[in-house]
Amino acid sequence: MQHSEAQRQRITTALTSSRVATHQKLRPNGASTLCGVSKATLLRWEKQREDFPKPARPTPRVTLYDRDRLLAFIEAVQGVPA
């Protein structure tokens, strides 16, 4: 997966955003912002990509993504440190 310069900038902004960067567990909105994709893409990756970090589901209505695992995924697919 190759990100455009605009997408890389969005990811960098998300990483430094207090809304995303300070939490270790992210809800789908924060996770999609961090990855620079829509929530639909996030869910598709979860179902279709073996290398995408699976979220925790502490209750049926709560989905939590691990921030560090998402950052490692972004770094792996971009080939550039996130």
Coordinates of C-alpha atoms in Angstrom, one line a residue:
M1 CA 0.0 0.0 0.0
Q2 CA 1.5 3.3 -1.0
H3 CA 0.3 6.5 0.6
S4 CA 0.3 9.9 -1.2
E5 CA 2.2 12.8 0.4
A6 CA -1.2 14.2 1.5
Q7 CA -2.1 10.9 3.2
R8 CA 1.3 10.8 4.9
Q9 CA 0.8 14.3 6.2
R10 CA -2.6 13.4 7.5
I11 CA -1.1 10.4 9.3
T12 CA 1.6 12.6 10.8
T13 CA -1.0 15.1 11.9
A14 CA -3.0 12.3 13.5
L15 CA 0.0 11.0 15.3
T16 CA 0.6 14.3 16.9
S17 CA -3.0 15.1 17.6
S18 CA -3.9 15.0 21.3
R19 CA -7.1 13.3 20.3
V20 CA -5.3 10.3 19.0
A21 CA -1.7 10.2 20.2
T22 CA -2.3 10.0 24.0
H23 CA -4.5 7.0 24.1
Q24 CA -3.2 3.4 23.9
K25 CA -6.6 2.0 22.9
L26 CA -8.5 3.6 20.1
R27 CA -12.2 3.4 19.1
P28 CA -12.8 3.0 15.4
N29 CA -13.0 6.8 14.7
G30 CA -9.5 7.3 16.3
A31 CA -8.1 4.2 14.6
S32 CA -9.3 5.3 11.2
T33 CA -7.9 8.8 11.7
L34 CA -4.6 7.3 12.7
C35 CA -4.5 5.1 9.6
G36 CA -5.7 7.9 7.3
V37 CA -8.6 5.8 6.0
S38 CA -12.4 5.6 6.5
K39 CA -14.0 3.4 9.1
A40 CA -15.3 1.2 6.3
T41 CA -11.7 0.6 5.0
L42 CA -10.6 -0.2 8.6
L43 CA -13.3 -2.8 8.9
R44 CA -12.5 -4.2 5.5
W45 CA -8.8 -4.5 6.4
E46 CA -9.8 -6.3 9.7
K47 CA -11.8 -8.9 7.7
Q48 CA -9.5 -9.3 4.6
R49 CA -5.9 -8.6 5.7
E50 CA -4.1 -11.3 7.8
D51 CA -1.4 -8.7 8.8
F52 CA -3.9 -6.1 10.2
P53 CA -4.0 -6.1 14.0
K54 CA -7.3 -7.4 15.3
P55 CA -9.2 -5.2 17.7
A56 CA -10.3 -6.2 21.2
R57 CA -14.1 -6.3 21.8
P58 CA -14.7 -6.1 25.5
T59 CA -18.4 -5.9 24.9
P60 CA -20.5 -6.5 21.8
R61 CA -20.8 -2.7 21.2
V62 CA -17.2 -1.6 22.0
T63 CA -14.3 -2.1 19.6
L64 CA -10.8 -1.1 20.7
Y65 CA -7.7 -1.0 18.6
D66 CA -4.2 -1.0 20.1
R67 CA -2.4 2.2 19.0
D68 CA 1.1 0.6 19.0
R69 CA 0.0 -2.3 16.9
L70 CA -1.7 0.0 14.4
L71 CA 1.5 2.1 14.2
A72 CA 3.5 -1.0 13.6
F73 CA 1.1 -2.0 10.8
I74 CA 1.3 1.4 9.1
E75 CA 5.1 1.3 9.3
A76 CA 5.2 -2.3 7.9
V77 CA 2.9 -1.5 4.9
Q78 CA 4.5 1.8 4.1
G79 CA 8.1 0.6 4.6
V80 CA 8.8 3.9 6.4
P81 CA 8.7 4.6 10.1
A82 CA 5.3 6.1 11.1

